[in-house]
mmCIF file of C-alpha atoms (C1' of nucleotides) in Angstrom:
data_model
loop_
_atom_site.group_PDB
_atom_site.id
_atom_site.type_symbol
_atom_site.label_atom_id
_atom_site.label_comp_id
_atom_site.label_asym_id
_atom_site.label_seq_id
_atom_site.Cartn_x
_atom_site.Cartn_y
_atom_site.Cartn_z
ATOM 1 C CA MET L 7 154.470 39.769 30.054
ATOM 2 C CA GLN L 8 150.995 39.902 31.546
ATOM 3 C CA ASN L 9 149.880 43.017 33.353
ATOM 4 C CA ARG L 10 146.931 43.537 35.629
ATOM 5 C CA GLU L 11 144.621 46.486 36.048
ATOM 6 C CA SER L 12 141.263 46.873 37.669
ATOM 7 C CA ILE L 13 138.113 48.841 37.026
ATOM 8 C CA GLN L 14 135.336 49.660 39.438
ATOM 9 C CA ILE L 15 131.792 50.140 38.221
ATOM 10 C CA PRO L 16 129.136 51.429 40.594
ATOM 11 C CA ILE L 17 126.327 48.907 40.824
ATOM 12 C CA PRO L 18 123.099 50.440 39.568
ATOM 13 C CA LYS L 19 119.778 50.169 41.325
ATOM 14 C CA ASN L 20 118.127 46.768 40.919
ATOM 15 C CA LEU L 21 121.233 44.916 39.923
ATOM 16 C CA ASN L 22 122.175 42.037 42.188
ATOM 17 C CA PHE L 23 125.355 40.313 41.049
ATOM 18 C CA LYS L 24 124.755 37.295 43.254
ATOM 19 C CA ASN L 25 121.307 36.741 41.770
ATOM 20 C CA CYS L 26 122.720 36.950 38.256
ATOM 21 C CA ILE L 27 125.239 34.175 38.823
ATOM 22 C CA PRO L 28 122.787 31.246 38.621
ATOM 23 C CA GLN L 29 121.866 32.413 35.119
ATOM 24 C CA ILE L 30 125.520 32.211 34.122
ATOM 25 C CA ASP L 31 126.623 29.219 36.154
ATOM 26 C CA ARG L 32 124.063 26.611 35.167
ATOM 27 C CA ARG L 33 124.579 23.031 36.146
ATOM 28 C CA TYR L 34 126.066 22.303 32.740
ATOM 29 C CA GLU L 35 129.660 22.003 31.645
ATOM 30 C CA GLU L 36 130.817 25.324 30.328
ATOM 31 C CA SER L 37 134.100 26.220 28.713
ATOM 32 C CA LEU L 38 133.508 29.887 27.906
ATOM 33 C CA TYR L 39 133.785 31.005 31.513
ATOM 34 C CA LYS L 40 134.539 29.754 34.999
ATOM 35 C CA VAL L 41 132.511 30.667 38.051
ATOM 36 C CA GLU L 42 133.918 30.126 41.484
ATOM 37 C CA ASN L 43 133.320 31.749 44.876
ATOM 38 C CA GLY L 44 131.392 34.645 43.458
ATOM 39 C CA CYS L 45 134.041 35.341 40.829
ATOM 40 C CA ILE L 46 133.421 35.022 37.103
ATOM 41 C CA ARG L 47 136.421 34.666 34.801
ATOM 42 C CA ARG L 48 136.440 34.642 31.056
ATOM 43 C CA LEU L 49 138.571 35.531 28.100
ATOM 44 C CA ILE L 50 137.211 38.345 25.948
ATOM 45 C CA ARG L 51 138.230 39.765 22.612
ATOM 46 C CA LEU L 52 139.370 43.379 22.558
ATOM 47 C CA SER L 53 140.457 45.302 19.494
ATOM 48 C CA SER L 54 144.096 44.949 20.584
ATOM 49 C CA GLY L 55 143.924 41.250 21.476
ATOM 50 C CA THR L 56 142.452 38.937 24.072
ATOM 51 C CA ALA L 57 142.212 39.658 27.758
ATOM 52 C CA LEU L 58 141.138 37.758 30.836
ATOM 53 C CA ILE L 59 138.524 39.479 32.946
ATOM 54 C CA GLU L 60 137.678 38.465 36.497
ATOM 55 C CA ILE L 61 134.472 39.925 37.826
ATOM 56 C CA THR L 62 133.502 40.175 41.489
ATOM 57 C CA ALA L 63 131.139 42.459 43.335
ATOM 58 C CA ASP L 64 130.514 43.913 46.752
ATOM 59 C CA ILE L 65 127.496 45.894 47.800
ATOM 60 C CA ASN L 66 128.363 49.067 45.962
ATOM 61 C CA PHE L 67 130.805 48.165 43.224
ATOM 62 C CA MET L 68 131.481 45.655 40.558
ATOM 63 C CA ASN L 69 135.203 44.999 40.295
ATOM 64 C CA ILE L 70 136.775 43.948 37.015
ATOM 65 C CA GLN L 71 140.343 42.657 37.034
ATOM 66 C CA LEU L 72 141.946 42.712 33.634
ATOM 67 C CA THR L 73 144.919 40.528 32.723
ATOM 68 C CA LYS L 74 146.603 41.261 29.429
ATOM 69 C CA GLU L 75 149.831 42.377 27.832
ATOM 70 C CA ASP L 76 150.336 46.129 27.645
ATOM 71 C CA ILE L 77 147.028 47.312 28.958
ATOM 72 C CA SER L 78 145.876 50.558 27.398
ATOM 73 C CA GLN L 79 143.152 52.975 28.320
ATOM 74 C CA GLN L 80 141.233 51.676 25.332
ATOM 75 C CA ASP L 81 141.444 48.101 26.690
ATOM 76 C CA LEU L 82 139.962 49.238 29.976
ATOM 77 C CA LEU L 83 137.159 51.050 28.205
ATOM 78 C CA GLU L 84 136.313 48.099 25.997
ATOM 79 C CA SER L 85 136.351 45.699 28.939
ATOM 80 C CA GLN L 86 134.022 47.910 30.880
ATOM 81 C CA LYS L 87 131.736 48.177 27.885
ATOM 82 C CA TYR L 88 131.707 44.414 27.575
ATOM 83 C CA VAL L 89 130.624 43.912 31.181
ATOM 84 C CA LEU L 90 127.997 46.657 30.980
ATOM 85 C CA GLU L 91 126.508 44.883 27.978
ATOM 86 C CA TRP L 92 126.836 41.367 29.382
ATOM 87 C CA PHE L 93 124.883 42.273 32.526
ATOM 88 C CA ASP L 94 122.597 44.836 30.890
ATOM 89 C CA MET L 95 123.787 47.370 33.442
ATOM 90 C CA ASP L 96 122.829 50.544 31.615
ATOM 91 C CA ARG L 97 119.157 50.039 32.225
ATOM 92 C CA ASP L 98 116.752 51.101 34.908
ATOM 93 C CA ILE L 99 114.356 48.195 35.356
ATOM 94 C CA SER L 100 112.282 49.689 38.165
ATOM 95 C CA LEU L 101 109.333 50.282 35.828
ATOM 96 C CA PHE L 102 109.408 46.606 34.933
ATOM 97 C CA TYR L 103 109.268 45.747 38.623
ATOM 98 C CA ASP L 104 106.269 48.056 39.073
ATOM 99 C CA LEU L 105 104.482 46.118 36.333
ATOM 100 C CA LEU L 106 105.379 42.733 37.812
ATOM 101 C CA ARG L 107 103.886 43.736 41.167
ATOM 102 C CA LYS L 108 100.546 44.501 39.524
ATOM 103 C CA TYR L 109 99.700 40.919 38.636
ATOM 104 C CA PRO L 110 99.149 37.967 40.979
ATOM 105 C CA GLN L 111 101.140 35.590 38.774
ATOM 106 C CA THR L 112 104.250 37.765 38.788
ATOM 107 C CA LYS L 113 103.998 39.869 41.908
ATOM 108 C CA GLU L 114 106.622 37.788 43.734
ATOM 109 C CA PHE L 115 109.162 38.097 40.918
ATOM 110 C CA PRO L 116 110.805 41.291 42.157
ATOM 111 C CA LYS L 117 111.519 39.574 45.466
ATOM 112 C CA LEU L 118 112.417 36.162 44.026
ATOM 113 C CA PHE L 119 114.778 37.497 41.372
ATOM 114 C CA GLN L 120 115.750 40.816 42.865
ATOM 115 C CA GLY L 121 118.319 42.474 40.648
ATOM 116 C CA LEU L 122 118.470 39.747 38.015
ATOM 117 C CA ARG L 123 119.429 41.194 34.632
ATOM 118 C CA ILE L 124 119.125 39.712 31.177
ATOM 119 C CA ILE L 125 122.465 37.998 30.780
ATOM 120 C CA GLY L 126 123.474 38.767 27.233
ATOM 121 C CA ILE L 127 125.542 36.998 24.645
ATOM 122 C CA PRO L 128 127.514 39.938 23.285
ATOM 123 C CA ASP L 129 128.955 37.892 20.401
ATOM 124 C CA LEU L 130 126.127 37.665 17.855
ATOM 125 C CA PHE L 131 127.765 34.795 15.976
ATOM 126 C CA GLU L 132 128.054 32.817 19.191
ATOM 127 C CA ALA L 133 124.408 33.510 20.012
ATOM 128 C CA LEU L 134 123.266 32.271 16.604
ATOM 129 C CA CYS L 135 125.409 29.132 16.711
ATOM 130 C CA TRP L 136 124.149 28.402 20.189
ATOM 131 C CA CYS L 137 120.573 28.575 18.935
ATOM 132 C CA VAL L 138 121.298 26.195 16.097
ATOM 133 C CA ILE L 139 123.112 23.748 18.353
ATOM 134 C CA GLY L 140 120.313 23.830 20.909
ATOM 135 C CA GLN L 141 117.502 23.345 18.416
ATOM 136 C CA GLN L 142 115.329 20.436 19.414
ATOM 137 C CA ILE L 143 117.848 18.687 21.652
ATOM 138 C CA ASN L 144 118.149 18.667 25.401
ATOM 139 C CA LEU L 145 120.339 21.279 27.058
ATOM 140 C CA THR L 146 122.763 18.824 28.602
ATOM 141 C CA PHE L 147 123.628 17.446 25.212
ATOM 142 C CA ALA L 148 123.616 20.905 23.627
ATOM 143 C CA HIS L 149 126.227 22.120 26.099
ATOM 144 C CA LYS L 150 128.409 19.110 25.428
ATOM 145 C CA VAL L 151 128.331 19.780 21.710
ATOM 146 C CA LYS L 152 129.056 23.460 22.212
ATOM 147 C CA ASN L 153 131.992 22.753 24.500
ATOM 148 C CA ILE L 154 133.582 20.395 22.031
ATOM 149 C CA LEU L 155 133.176 22.989 19.286
ATOM 150 C CA VAL L 156 134.654 25.721 21.463
ATOM 151 C CA GLN L 157 137.594 23.639 22.628
ATOM 152 C CA ARG L 158 138.379 22.440 19.129
ATOM 153 C CA TYR L 159 137.988 25.652 17.139
ATOM 154 C CA GLY L 160 137.974 28.541 19.606
ATOM 155 C CA LYS L 161 141.130 30.432 20.502
ATOM 156 C CA SER L 162 142.504 29.559 23.890
ATOM 157 C CA GLN L 163 144.964 30.987 26.325
ATOM 158 C CA MET L 164 146.601 29.523 29.400
ATOM 159 C CA ILE L 165 146.712 31.873 32.337
ATOM 160 C CA ASN L 166 147.841 30.755 35.807
ATOM 161 C CA ASP L 167 147.420 27.073 34.969
ATOM 162 C CA ASN L 168 143.892 27.559 33.675
ATOM 163 C CA THR L 169 142.936 27.335 30.021
ATOM 164 C CA TYR L 170 140.357 29.839 28.831
ATOM 165 C CA TYR L 171 138.514 29.750 25.540
ATOM 166 C CA ILE L 172 136.823 32.241 23.255
ATOM 167 C CA PHE L 173 134.020 31.162 20.970
ATOM 168 C CA PRO L 174 135.232 30.491 17.409
ATOM 169 C CA THR L 175 134.836 33.257 14.842
ATOM 170 C CA PRO L 176 132.857 32.808 11.611
ATOM 171 C CA SER L 177 136.089 32.360 9.674
ATOM 172 C CA ASP L 178 137.271 29.761 12.201
ATOM 173 C CA LEU L 179 134.248 27.651 11.268
ATOM 174 C CA LEU L 180 133.813 28.555 7.616
ATOM 175 C CA HIS L 181 136.157 25.927 6.238
ATOM 176 C CA VAL L 182 135.704 23.176 8.769
ATOM 177 C CA ASP L 183 134.948 19.908 6.947
ATOM 178 C CA ARG L 184 131.441 18.562 7.228
ATOM 179 C CA GLU L 185 132.888 15.301 8.511
ATOM 180 C CA GLU L 186 134.396 17.128 11.438
ATOM 181 C CA PHE L 187 130.987 18.507 12.337
ATOM 182 C CA VAL L 188 129.505 15.041 12.048
ATOM 183 C CA LYS L 189 132.112 13.792 14.505
ATOM 184 C CA MET L 190 130.975 16.524 16.881
ATOM 185 C CA GLN L 191 127.422 15.142 16.521
ATOM 186 C CA PHE L 192 125.942 17.899 14.414
ATOM 187 C CA SER L 193 123.116 16.748 12.150
ATOM 188 C CA LYS L 194 123.489 17.428 8.428
ATOM 189 C CA GLN L 195 120.797 20.049 8.678
ATOM 190 C CA LYS L 196 122.601 21.851 11.481
ATOM 191 C CA ILE L 197 125.882 21.742 9.571
ATOM 192 C CA ASP L 198 124.139 23.581 6.706
ATOM 193 C CA TYR L 199 122.820 26.165 9.165
ATOM 194 C CA ILE L 200 126.191 26.754 10.808
ATOM 195 C CA GLN L 201 127.861 27.096 7.432
ATOM 196 C CA ASN L 202 125.169 29.486 6.179
ATOM 197 C CA ILE L 203 125.568 31.671 9.215
ATOM 198 C CA SER L 204 129.363 31.622 9.073
ATOM 199 C CA GLU L 205 129.198 32.607 5.435
ATOM 200 C CA ALA L 206 126.753 35.410 6.136
ATOM 201 C CA PHE L 207 129.229 36.942 8.584
ATOM 202 C CA CYS L 208 132.282 36.413 6.388
ATOM 203 C CA SER L 209 130.608 37.955 3.359
ATOM 204 C CA GLY L 210 129.343 40.902 5.371
ATOM 205 C CA VAL L 211 125.643 40.071 4.991
ATOM 206 C CA LEU L 212 125.382 39.857 8.768
ATOM 207 C CA LYS L 213 127.161 42.304 11.007
ATOM 208 C CA LYS L 214 126.165 43.102 14.551
ATOM 209 C CA SER L 215 126.877 46.818 14.442
ATOM 210 C CA GLU L 216 124.955 47.196 11.212
ATOM 211 C CA LEU L 217 122.046 45.100 12.425
ATOM 212 C CA LYS L 218 121.801 47.191 15.574
ATOM 213 C CA SER L 219 121.172 50.302 13.528
ATOM 214 C CA LEU L 220 118.146 48.779 11.775
ATOM 215 C CA SER L 221 114.532 48.894 12.889
ATOM 216 C CA LYS L 222 113.141 45.857 14.637
ATOM 217 C CA SER L 223 111.281 44.568 11.592
ATOM 218 C CA ASP L 224 114.324 45.041 9.352
ATOM 219 C CA GLN L 225 116.474 43.173 11.850
ATOM 220 C CA MET L 226 113.929 40.401 11.943
ATOM 221 C CA ASN L 227 113.686 40.140 8.155
ATOM 222 C CA LYS L 228 117.432 40.128 7.726
ATOM 223 C CA LEU L 229 117.846 37.361 10.278
ATOM 224 C CA LEU L 230 114.960 35.294 8.891
ATOM 225 C CA SER L 231 116.413 35.536 5.378
ATOM 226 C CA ILE L 232 119.191 33.189 6.445
ATOM 227 C CA LYS L 233 118.376 29.520 6.270
ATOM 228 C CA GLY L 234 118.626 28.098 9.731
ATOM 229 C CA ILE L 235 117.365 31.184 11.524
ATOM 230 C CA GLY L 236 113.661 30.956 12.290
ATOM 231 C CA PRO L 237 111.385 33.127 14.431
ATOM 232 C CA TRP L 238 112.531 31.579 17.695
ATOM 233 C CA THR L 239 116.213 32.156 16.971
ATOM 234 C CA ALA L 240 115.597 35.669 15.673
ATOM 235 C CA ASN L 241 113.812 36.658 18.862
ATOM 236 C CA TYR L 242 116.365 34.915 21.034
ATOM 237 C CA VAL L 243 119.369 36.690 19.555
ATOM 238 C CA MET L 244 117.604 40.044 19.360
ATOM 239 C CA MET L 245 117.003 39.728 23.082
ATOM 240 C CA LYS L 246 120.385 38.307 24.092
ATOM 241 C CA SER L 247 122.704 39.974 21.638
ATOM 242 C CA LEU L 248 121.071 43.056 20.134
ATOM 243 C CA GLY L 249 119.582 44.489 23.315
ATOM 244 C CA ASP L 250 115.990 44.495 22.090
ATOM 245 C CA MET L 251 113.608 44.660 25.040
ATOM 246 C CA THR L 252 110.497 43.645 23.103
ATOM 247 C CA CYS L 253 111.204 40.030 22.191
ATOM 248 C CA ILE L 254 109.074 36.982 22.857
ATOM 249 C CA THR L 255 110.348 33.492 22.068
ATOM 250 C CA TYR L 256 107.078 32.111 20.724
ATOM 251 C CA GLY L 257 106.978 28.344 20.680
ATOM 252 C CA ASP L 258 109.767 28.065 23.226
ATOM 253 C CA THR L 259 109.502 25.000 25.431
ATOM 254 C CA GLY L 260 110.572 26.781 28.598
ATOM 255 C CA LEU L 261 108.317 29.773 28.014
ATOM 256 C CA SER L 262 105.355 27.477 27.394
ATOM 257 C CA ALA L 263 106.052 25.538 30.569
ATOM 258 C CA ALA L 264 106.279 28.687 32.664
ATOM 259 C CA LEU L 265 103.064 30.129 31.222
ATOM 260 C CA HIS L 266 101.283 26.831 31.761
ATOM 261 C CA THR L 267 102.348 26.740 35.401
ATOM 262 C CA LEU L 268 101.840 30.383 36.302
ATOM 263 C CA PHE L 269 99.026 31.497 34.003
ATOM 264 C CA ASP L 270 97.237 28.181 33.605
ATOM 265 C CA THR L 271 97.469 28.285 29.819
ATOM 266 C CA ASP L 272 97.510 25.254 27.546
ATOM 267 C CA LYS L 273 100.714 23.288 27.668
ATOM 268 C CA LYS L 274 101.611 24.885 24.361
ATOM 269 C CA PRO L 275 99.916 28.297 24.355
ATOM 270 C CA ASN L 276 99.391 29.860 20.942
ATOM 271 C CA LYS L 277 100.635 33.260 19.877
ATOM 272 C CA SER L 278 97.501 35.189 20.736
ATOM 273 C CA THR L 279 97.322 33.696 24.226
ATOM 274 C CA ILE L 280 100.932 34.688 24.793
ATOM 275 C CA ASP L 281 100.371 38.162 23.386
ATOM 276 C CA THR L 282 97.451 38.731 25.734
ATOM 277 C CA ILE L 283 99.602 37.881 28.747
ATOM 278 C CA PHE L 284 102.521 39.995 27.537
ATOM 279 C CA GLU L 285 100.372 42.932 26.436
ATOM 280 C CA PRO L 286 100.589 44.881 29.721
ATOM 281 C CA PHE L 287 104.386 44.512 29.629
ATOM 282 C CA THR L 288 104.880 46.422 26.407
ATOM 283 C CA GLY L 289 108.498 47.517 26.215
ATOM 284 C CA TRP L 290 109.567 44.876 28.741
ATOM 285 C CA GLU L 291 108.660 41.698 26.871
ATOM 286 C CA SER L 292 112.233 40.437 26.818
ATOM 287 C CA TYR L 293 112.541 40.877 30.562
ATOM 288 C CA LEU L 294 109.267 39.118 31.242
ATOM 289 C CA ASN L 295 110.343 36.307 28.933
ATOM 290 C CA PHE L 296 113.679 36.077 30.734
ATOM 291 C CA TYR L 297 112.146 36.132 34.208
ATOM 292 C CA LEU L 298 109.669 33.439 33.178
ATOM 293 C CA TRP L 299 112.599 31.267 32.158
ATOM 294 C CA SER L 300 114.158 31.899 35.538
ATOM 295 C CA SER L 301 110.955 30.898 37.288
ATOM 296 C CA LEU L 302 111.349 27.376 35.914
ATOM 297 C CA SER L 303 114.375 26.552 38.036
ATOM 298 C CA ASN L 304 113.131 28.339 41.099
ATOM 299 C CA ASP L 305 110.666 26.031 42.833
ATOM 300 C "C1'" DA W 196 110.903 1.864 26.292
ATOM 301 C "C1'" DA W 197 108.737 5.700 24.916
ATOM 302 C "C1'" DC W 198 108.782 10.305 24.811
ATOM 303 C "C1'" DC W 199 110.896 14.609 24.714
ATOM 304 C "C1'" DA W 200 114.285 18.248 23.895
ATOM 305 C "C1'" DG W 201 115.918 26.612 24.548
ATOM 306 C "C1'" DG W 202 113.401 24.617 16.421
ATOM 307 C "C1'" DT W 203 113.590 25.010 11.214
ATOM 308 C "C1'" DT W 204 112.505 23.747 6.734
ATOM 309 C "C1'" DA W 205 109.963 21.302 3.252
ATOM 310 C "C1'" DT W 206 105.711 19.532 1.796
ATOM 311 C "C1'" DG W 207 100.850 19.044 1.186
ATOM 312 C "C1'" DC W 208 96.072 20.467 1.585
ATOM 313 C "C1'" DG I 259 97.798 30.142 6.025
ATOM 314 C "C1'" DC I 260 98.042 25.967 9.181
ATOM 315 C "C1'" DA I 261 99.192 21.017 10.242
ATOM 316 C "C1'" DT I 262 102.563 17.453 9.735
ATOM 317 C "C1'" DA I 263 106.923 15.023 8.830
ATOM 318 C "C1'" DA I 264 111.905 14.794 8.691
ATOM 319 C "C1'" DC I 265 115.989 16.000 10.865
ATOM 320 C "C1'" DA I 266 119.257 13.160 14.686
ATOM 321 C "C1'" DT I 267 120.552 11.679 19.023
ATOM 322 C "C1'" DG I 268 121.185 11.929 24.006
ATOM 323 C "C1'" DG I 269 118.661 12.356 28.354
ATOM 324 C "C1'" DT I 270 115.080 10.896 31.651
#
DNA sequence: AACCAGGTTATGC
DNA sequence: GCATAACATGGT
């Protein structure tokens, strides 16, 4: 028997739910959540089982509807924590906005993207797999591959005639035959990477909570020690999953394009060029990186 | 039809 | 250390 409960979270300064939605609801197929009329629905994993959350917002509050069997206080707490992390709500970004206004290339950002937060990927394993899938292929295709993987190996639940999926766990993928991955259009190289990463989680080499307690350079080294995780992926997941605010996705196609357009750099700016541009944003590199990505689809 | 895509590893100088 | 090739295939 499904029960329903709701939670209200006051919306912090410089968080605009409506302006966050385009970052979640891209024009790609997506099976991990549904976005419709300003409402985001997705299945999430709580310690006592899965739950559907439906997120809406008015001017002052974010409203989270929880659907689950036997909802406990703990479930409500964990759901709230999930949303706070997903939307990076526990952060005051006004200092970042002050910095953006200082420079001609970014001074319009606070207006253009008012209240946009880094949209996280709370599941570290999902973030890493997404990086591997997306490596060197176009995003349309990458989303197709991800959706097939999710629908085939992720847990699903039917609620009110809709099927919702959760990204597969490392053990869900650990023993999937290579042939099955080939059918899903993974390259042999990417199959190795996915299996390496799954194994790292299953054996305890990689664990989000443990990684979060390490220093930045230790996190980086641990991630880079796994075959399939390079500098781009390490920075990406540290930004999107570990809450590190100082990440730059060097070599990233989108970042390069944005810097070329806005800062008149080479089409593929090198590390020192990028560092010079990011230097004044120390402590907010991830946000600048994220806003630069957003600037690509906003012309 | 050619070129590119939310990169990473292996190899060679 | 830095440049280059191989990976692998759909999208534009």
